Amino acid sequence: MFLVMGITGNVGGATARHLLAQGKKVRALVRDREKAVNWANQGVELVDGDWNDPAAIERALKGVEGAFVMLPPVWAPSPDYSEAKGLIANYVEALTKAAPPRVVALSSMGANRTSGLGMITALTLLEQGLSDLISPIAFLRAGGFFENFLFGLQVAQDGTLPVFYNPTNRKSTMVATNDIGAEAATRLTGPAWSGQRIVEIGSMVTADEVAEQLGEILNLNVKASAIPRAGWADALEQFGIPKGHTGPAEEMNEAVNAGWLDLGVAGTEHVAGTTSARDVFAAAQKAITA
């Protein structure tokens, strides 16, 4: 039995799918069973509880062979990242008491840094908070998700994909959530290890390449267009971040453009992605038209 946190999201869902494909039993902590009914229909054991309840997390961890943990994305975090700090404390309490045989945690490229990361700061805090666990732990430092470009299926009908990457021909670390889930499942079920491992997951890809692959799915000539820095706040507000709270997301994108989230940090392992942006766009397009 393996616990998967965040099963109703992209990465948690991908991890569960890969575990189930291996014939493994999966358990999930859920606040709303209706949102997870599809997983229950696939044989996933649902445990009622909330991320903010360490006793519920400990209950879900009981008797597992391994656990996949992550932080829910918070696009407008408090200045002191109190949301992340609270959840990390809950994880530490539950994982210390339950001490599963192994833990895999979703992190991010750049989490080795301690400042100038914006939203990724939460994952720096996660690595710091979980680094002293008794259980062996693997941190998966993922690149930017190809899924973050899915809005292009709607907005790129004019042949333009607006992006925060600048310049658009600079390679940055990107990955599909399917590949993260595959790696998480592999680490949970593969050979045992001791201590801490850090795995960089993704490949170096340009925004221009993503736009080109989007165009192949749309049968259009799509070009990436860098959003002017002065327009970032307005663009992020259009993505749903409240006005006046876009600072952490802006700082994260500055870190990406500065090259702080690229591959090759000393002491890390590297796993290249095998799912392309084209694959992600094609699957999403198929789901829309089904």
Coordinates of N, CA and C in Angstrom, one line a residue, residues 106-269:
L106 N 7.6 16.0 -3.8 CA 7.6 16.8 -5.0 C 8.3 18.2 -4.6
S107 N 9.4 18.5 -5.3 CA 10.0 19.8 -5.1 C 10.1 20.5 -6.4
S108 N 11.1 21.4 -6.5 CA 11.2 22.1 -7.8 C 12.7 22.5 -8.0
M109 N 13.0 22.6 -9.3 CA 14.3 23.2 -9.7 C 14.4 24.5 -9.0
G110 N 15.6 24.8 -8.5 CA 15.8 26.0 -7.8 C 15.7 26.0 -6.3
A111 N 15.1 24.8 -5.8 CA 14.9 24.7 -4.4 C 16.1 24.7 -3.5
N112 N 17.3 24.5 -4.2 CA 18.6 24.6 -3.5 C 18.9 26.0 -3.1
R113 N 18.3 27.0 -3.7 CA 18.5 28.4 -3.3 C 17.6 28.8 -2.2
T114 N 18.0 29.9 -1.5 CA 17.2 30.3 -0.3 C 16.6 31.7 -0.5
S115 N 16.8 32.3 -1.6 CA 16.2 33.6 -1.8 C 16.0 33.9 -3.3
G116 N 15.1 34.8 -3.7 CA 14.9 35.2 -5.0 C 14.1 34.2 -5.9
L117 N 13.3 33.4 -5.2 CA 12.6 32.3 -5.9 C 11.1 32.5 -6.0
G118 N 10.6 33.5 -5.3 CA 9.1 33.7 -5.3 C 8.4 32.5 -4.8
M119 N 7.4 32.0 -5.5 CA 6.6 30.9 -5.1 C 7.4 29.6 -4.7
I120 N 8.5 29.4 -5.4 CA 9.3 28.2 -5.2 C 9.9 28.2 -3.8
T121 N 9.9 29.3 -3.1 CA 10.4 29.4 -1.7 C 9.7 28.3 -0.9
A122 N 8.4 28.1 -1.1 CA 7.7 27.1 -0.3 C 8.4 25.7 -0.4
L123 N 9.0 25.4 -1.6 CA 9.6 24.1 -1.8 C 11.0 24.0 -1.2
T124 N 11.7 25.2 -1.1 CA 12.9 25.3 -0.4 C 12.6 24.9 1.1
L125 N 11.5 25.5 1.6 CA 11.1 25.3 3.0 C 10.7 23.8 3.2
L126 N 10.1 23.2 2.2 CA 9.7 21.8 2.3 C 11.0 20.9 2.4
E127 N 12.0 21.1 1.6 CA 13.2 20.3 1.6 C 13.9 20.5 3.0
Q128 N 13.9 21.7 3.4 CA 14.6 22.0 4.7 C 13.8 21.3 5.8
G129 N 12.5 21.3 5.8 CA 11.7 20.8 6.9 C 11.7 19.3 6.9
L130 N 11.8 18.6 5.8 CA 11.8 17.2 5.7 C 13.2 16.5 5.7
S131 N 14.2 17.3 5.7 CA 15.5 16.8 5.5 C 16.0 15.9 6.7
D132 N 15.4 16.1 7.9 CA 15.9 15.4 9.0 C 15.0 14.2 9.4
L133 N 14.1 13.8 8.5 CA 13.3 12.7 8.8 C 14.1 11.4 9.0
I134 N 13.5 10.5 9.8 CA 14.1 9.2 9.9 C 14.0 8.4 8.6
S135 N 12.9 8.5 7.9 CA 12.7 7.8 6.7 C 13.6 8.2 5.6
P136 N 14.1 7.3 4.7 CA 14.7 7.7 3.5 C 13.8 8.6 2.7
I137 N 14.3 9.6 2.1 CA 13.5 10.5 1.3 C 14.2 10.9 0.0
A138 N 13.4 11.0 -1.0 CA 13.8 11.5 -2.3 C 13.1 12.7 -2.7
F139 N 13.8 13.8 -2.9 CA 13.1 15.0 -3.4 C 13.2 15.1 -4.9
L140 N 12.1 15.2 -5.6 CA 12.0 15.3 -7.0 C 11.9 16.8 -7.4
R141 N 13.1 17.3 -7.8 CA 13.1 18.7 -8.3 C 12.7 18.8 -9.7
A142 N 11.4 19.2 -9.9 CA 10.8 19.2 -11.3 C 11.0 20.5 -11.9
G143 N 11.1 20.5 -13.3 CA 11.1 21.7 -14.0 C 9.7 22.3 -14.2
G144 N 9.6 23.4 -15.0 CA 8.3 23.9 -15.2 C 7.4 22.9 -16.0
F145 N 6.1 22.9 -15.6 CA 5.2 21.9 -16.2 C 4.8 22.3 -17.6
F146 N 4.8 21.4 -18.5 CA 4.2 21.6 -19.8 C 2.7 21.9 -19.7
E147 N 2.1 21.4 -18.7 CA 0.6 21.6 -18.5 C 0.3 23.1 -18.3
N148 N 1.3 23.9 -17.8 CA 1.1 25.3 -17.6 C 0.9 26.1 -18.9
F149 N 1.2 25.4 -20.1 CA 1.0 26.0 -21.4 C -0.4 25.6 -22.0
L150 N -1.2 24.8 -21.3 CA -2.4 24.3 -21.9 C -3.4 25.5 -22.3
F151 N -3.3 26.6 -21.6 CA -4.1 27.7 -22.0 C -4.0 28.1 -23.5
G152 N -2.8 27.7 -24.0 CA -2.5 28.0 -25.4 C -3.5 27.3 -26.4
L153 N -4.1 26.2 -26.0 CA -5.1 25.6 -26.9 C -6.3 26.5 -27.2
Q154 N -6.5 27.5 -26.3 CA -7.6 28.5 -26.5 C -7.1 29.8 -27.1
V155 N -6.0 30.3 -26.5 CA -5.6 31.6 -26.8 C -4.6 31.7 -28.0
A156 N -4.1 30.6 -28.5 CA -3.1 30.7 -29.6 C -3.7 30.5 -30.9
Q157 N -5.1 30.6 -31.0 CA -5.7 30.5 -32.3 C -5.3 31.6 -33.3
D158 N -4.7 32.7 -32.8 CA -4.2 33.7 -33.6 C -2.8 33.5 -34.0
G159 N -2.2 32.4 -33.6 CA -0.8 32.1 -33.9 C 0.2 32.6 -32.9
T160 N -0.2 33.1 -31.8 CA 0.7 33.6 -30.8 C 0.5 33.0 -29.4
L161 N 1.6 32.5 -28.8 CA 1.5 31.9 -27.5 C 2.3 32.9 -26.5
P162 N 1.5 33.6 -25.7 CA 2.2 34.6 -24.8 C 2.9 33.8 -23.6
V163 N 4.1 34.1 -23.4 CA 4.9 33.4 -22.3 C 5.7 34.4 -21.5
F164 N 6.0 33.9 -20.3 CA 6.9 34.8 -19.4 C 8.4 34.5 -19.7
Y165 N 8.7 33.5 -20.5 CA 10.1 33.1 -20.8 C 10.6 34.2 -21.7
N166 N 11.8 34.7 -21.4 CA 12.4 35.8 -22.2 C 13.9 35.7 -22.0
P167 N 14.7 35.4 -23.1 CA 14.2 35.3 -24.5 C 13.5 33.9 -24.7
T168 N 12.7 33.9 -25.7 CA 11.9 32.7 -26.0 C 12.7 31.5 -26.5
N169 N 13.9 31.8 -27.0 CA 14.8 30.8 -27.6 C 15.8 30.3 -26.6
R170 N 15.7 30.7 -25.3 CA 16.6 30.2 -24.2 C 16.0 28.9 -23.7
K171 N 16.9 27.9 -23.5 CA 16.4 26.6 -23.0 C 16.2 26.7 -21.5
S172 N 15.1 26.2 -21.0 CA 14.8 26.1 -19.5 C 14.4 24.7 -19.2
T173 N 14.4 24.3 -18.0 CA 14.0 23.0 -17.6 C 12.5 22.9 -17.6
M174 N 12.0 21.9 -18.3 CA 10.5 21.7 -18.4 C 10.3 20.2 -18.4
V175 N 9.0 19.9 -18.0 CA 8.7 18.4 -17.8 C 7.2 18.3 -17.8
A176 N 6.7 17.1 -18.2 CA 5.3 16.8 -18.1 C 5.0 16.1 -16.8
T177 N 3.8 16.4 -16.2 CA 3.5 15.8 -14.9 C 3.4 14.3 -15.0
N178 N 3.1 13.8 -16.2 CA 3.1 12.3 -16.3 C 4.5 11.7 -16.0
D179 N 5.6 12.4 -16.4 CA 6.9 11.9 -16.2 C 7.3 12.1 -14.7
I180 N 6.8 13.1 -14.0 CA 7.0 13.2 -12.6 C 6.4 12.1 -11.9
G181 N 5.1 11.8 -12.2 CA 4.4 10.7 -11.6 C 5.1 9.4 -11.8
A182 N 5.6 9.2 -13.0 CA 6.3 7.9 -13.3 C 7.5 7.8 -12.5
E183 N 8.3 8.9 -12.3 CA 9.5 8.8 -11.5 C 9.2 8.6 -10.0
A184 N 8.1 9.3 -9.6 CA 7.7 9.1 -8.2 C 7.3 7.6 -7.9
A185 N 6.6 7.0 -8.8 CA 6.2 5.6 -8.6 C 7.4 4.7 -8.7
T186 N 8.4 5.0 -9.5 CA 9.6 4.2 -9.6 C 10.4 4.3 -8.3
R187 N 10.5 5.5 -7.8 CA 11.2 5.6 -6.5 C 10.5 4.9 -5.4
L188 N 9.2 5.0 -5.4 CA 8.5 4.3 -4.3 C 8.5 2.8 -4.3
T189 N 8.7 2.3 -5.5 CA 8.6 0.8 -5.6 C 9.9 0.1 -6.0
G190 N 10.9 1.0 -6.3 CA 12.2 0.4 -6.8 C 13.1 0.0 -5.6
P191 N 14.4 -0.1 -5.9 CA 15.4 -0.5 -4.9 C 15.4 0.5 -3.7
A192 N 15.6 0.0 -2.5 CA 15.6 0.8 -1.3 C 16.9 1.6 -1.3
W193 N 16.8 2.7 -0.6 CA 18.0 3.6 -0.4 C 18.0 4.1 1.0
S194 N 19.1 4.7 1.4 CA 19.1 5.3 2.8 C 19.4 6.8 2.7
G195 N 19.0 7.5 3.7 CA 19.3 8.9 3.7 C 18.5 9.7 2.7
Q196 N 19.1 10.7 2.1 CA 18.4 11.7 1.2 C 18.9 11.6 -0.2
R197 N 18.0 11.7 -1.2 CA 18.4 11.8 -2.6 C 17.7 13.0 -3.2
I198 N 18.4 13.6 -4.1 CA 17.7 14.7 -4.8 C 17.8 14.4 -6.3
V199 N 16.7 14.4 -6.9 CA 16.6 14.0 -8.4 C 16.0 15.2 -9.2
E200 N 16.8 15.7 -10.1 CA 16.3 16.7 -11.0 C 15.6 16.0 -12.2
I201 N 14.4 16.4 -12.5 CA 13.6 15.7 -13.5 C 13.1 16.7 -14.5
G202 N 13.4 16.5 -15.8 CA 13.0 17.4 -16.9 C 14.1 17.4 -17.9
S203 N 13.9 18.2 -18.9 CA 14.8 18.4 -20.0 C 14.8 19.9 -20.4
M204 N 15.9 20.3 -21.1 CA 16.1 21.7 -21.5 C 15.3 21.9 -22.8
V205 N 14.3 22.8 -22.7 CA 13.4 23.1 -23.8 C 13.2 24.6 -23.9
T206 N 13.0 25.1 -25.1 CA 12.7 26.5 -25.2 C 11.2 26.8 -25.4
A207 N 10.8 28.0 -25.1 CA 9.4 28.3 -25.3 C 9.0 28.3 -26.8
D208 N 10.0 28.6 -27.6 CA 9.8 28.5 -29.1 C 9.4 27.1 -29.5
E209 N 10.1 26.1 -28.9 CA 9.9 24.7 -29.2 C 8.5 24.3 -28.7
V210 N 8.1 24.8 -27.5 CA 6.7 24.5 -27.0 C 5.7 25.1 -28.0
A211 N 5.9 26.3 -28.4 CA 4.9 26.9 -29.3 C 4.8 26.2 -30.6
E212 N 6.0 25.7 -31.1 CA 6.0 25.0 -32.4 C 5.2 23.7 -32.2
Q213 N 5.3 23.0 -31.1 CA 4.6 21.7 -30.9 C 3.1 22.0 -30.7
L214 N 2.8 23.1 -30.1 CA 1.4 23.5 -29.9 C 0.8 23.7 -31.3
G215 N 1.5 24.4 -32.2 CA 1.1 24.6 -33.5 C 0.8 23.3 -34.3
E216 N 1.6 22.3 -34.0 CA 1.4 21.0 -34.7 C 0.1 20.4 -34.4
I217 N -0.4 20.6 -33.1 CA -1.6 20.1 -32.7 C -2.8 20.9 -33.2
L218 N -2.6 22.3 -33.3 CA -3.6 23.2 -33.7 C -3.7 23.3 -35.3
N219 N -2.6 22.7 -35.9 CA -2.5 22.9 -37.4 C -2.4 24.4 -37.7
L220 N -1.6 25.1 -36.9 CA -1.3 26.5 -37.1 C 0.2 26.7 -37.0
N221 N 0.7 27.9 -37.5 CA 2.0 28.3 -37.3 C 2.0 29.2 -36.0
V222 N 2.4 28.6 -34.9 CA 2.3 29.3 -33.6 C 3.7 29.7 -33.2
K223 N 3.8 31.0 -32.7 CA 5.1 31.5 -32.3 C 5.0 32.0 -30.8
A224 N 6.0 31.7 -30.0 CA 6.0 32.2 -28.7 C 6.3 33.7 -28.7
S225 N 5.6 34.4 -27.8 CA 5.8 35.9 -27.7 C 6.0 36.2 -26.2
A226 N 7.2 36.8 -25.9 CA 7.5 37.1 -24.5 C 6.6 38.3 -24.0
I227 N 5.9 38.1 -22.9 CA 5.1 39.2 -22.4 C 6.1 40.3 -21.8
P228 N 5.9 41.5 -22.2 CA 6.8 42.6 -21.6 C 6.8 42.5 -20.1
R229 N 7.9 42.8 -19.5 CA 8.0 42.7 -18.0 C 7.0 43.6 -17.4
A230 N 6.7 44.8 -17.9 CA 5.8 45.7 -17.3 C 4.3 45.1 -17.3
G231 N 4.1 44.1 -18.2 CA 2.8 43.6 -18.3 C 2.6 42.3 -17.5
W232 N 3.6 41.8 -16.8 CA 3.5 40.6 -16.1 C 2.3 40.6 -15.1
A233 N 2.2 41.6 -14.3 CA 1.2 41.6 -13.2 C -0.2 41.5 -13.8
D234 N -0.5 42.3 -14.9 CA -1.8 42.2 -15.5 C -2.0 40.8 -16.1
A235 N -1.0 40.2 -16.7 CA -1.1 38.8 -17.3 C -1.4 37.8 -16.2
L236 N -0.7 37.9 -15.1 CA -0.9 37.0 -14.0 C -2.3 37.1 -13.3
E237 N -2.8 38.4 -13.3 CA -4.2 38.6 -12.8 C -5.2 37.9 -13.7
Q238 N -4.9 37.9 -15.0 CA -5.8 37.2 -15.9 C -5.8 35.7 -15.7
F239 N -4.7 35.2 -15.1 CA -4.6 33.7 -14.8 C -5.3 33.5 -13.4
G240 N -5.8 34.5 -12.8 CA -6.6 34.3 -11.6 C -5.9 34.7 -10.3
I241 N -4.7 35.3 -10.3 CA -4.1 35.7 -9.1 C -4.6 37.1 -8.8
P242 N -5.0 37.3 -7.5 CA -5.7 38.6 -7.1 C -4.7 39.8 -7.3
K243 N -5.3 40.9 -7.7 CA -4.6 42.1 -7.9 C -3.8 42.5 -6.7
G244 N -2.5 42.8 -6.8 CA -1.7 43.2 -5.7 C -1.0 42.0 -5.1
H245 N -1.2 40.8 -5.6 CA -0.6 39.6 -5.0 C 0.2 38.8 -6.0
T246 N 0.6 39.4 -7.1 CA 1.3 38.7 -8.1 C 2.8 38.7 -7.9
G247 N 3.3 39.3 -6.9 CA 4.8 39.4 -6.6 C 5.5 38.1 -6.6
P248 N 5.0 37.1 -5.8 CA 5.7 35.8 -5.8 C 5.8 35.1 -7.1
A249 N 4.7 35.2 -7.9 CA 4.8 34.6 -9.2 C 5.7 35.4 -10.2
E250 N 5.7 36.7 -10.1 CA 6.6 37.5 -10.9 C 8.1 37.1 -10.5
E251 N 8.4 37.0 -9.2 CA 9.8 36.7 -8.8 C 10.2 35.3 -9.3
M252 N 9.2 34.4 -9.3 CA 9.5 33.0 -9.8 C 9.9 33.1 -11.3
N253 N 9.1 33.8 -12.0 CA 9.5 33.9 -13.5 C 10.8 34.6 -13.7
E254 N 11.1 35.6 -12.9 CA 12.4 36.2 -13.0 C 13.5 35.2 -12.7
A255 N 13.3 34.3 -11.8 CA 14.3 33.3 -11.4 C 14.5 32.4 -12.6
V256 N 13.4 32.0 -13.3 CA 13.5 31.1 -14.4 C 14.3 31.8 -15.5
N257 N 14.0 33.1 -15.8 CA 14.7 33.8 -16.9 C 16.2 34.1 -16.5
A258 N 16.5 34.1 -15.2 CA 17.9 34.3 -14.8 C 18.7 33.0 -14.9
G259 N 18.0 31.8 -15.2 CA 18.7 30.6 -15.3 C 19.0 29.9 -14.0
W260 N 18.3 30.3 -12.9 CA 18.5 29.7 -11.6 C 17.8 28.4 -11.5
L261 N 16.9 28.0 -12.4 CA 16.2 26.8 -12.3 C 16.6 25.7 -13.3
D262 N 17.8 25.9 -13.8 CA 18.3 25.0 -14.8 C 19.0 23.7 -14.2
L263 N 19.2 22.7 -15.1 CA 19.8 21.5 -14.6 C 21.2 21.6 -14.2
G264 N 21.7 20.7 -13.4 CA 23.1 20.6 -13.1 C 23.6 21.0 -11.8
V265 N 22.7 21.1 -10.8 CA 23.1 21.4 -9.4 C 23.9 20.3 -8.9
A266 N 25.0 20.6 -8.3 CA 26.0 19.6 -7.7 C 25.3 18.7 -6.7
G267 N 25.6 17.4 -6.8 CA 25.1 16.4 -5.8 C 23.7 15.9 -6.1
T268 N 23.2 16.2 -7.3 CA 21.9 15.7 -7.7 C 22.0 14.6 -8.8
E269 N 20.9 13.8 -8.8 CA 20.7 12.9 -9.9 C 19.9 13.6 -11.0

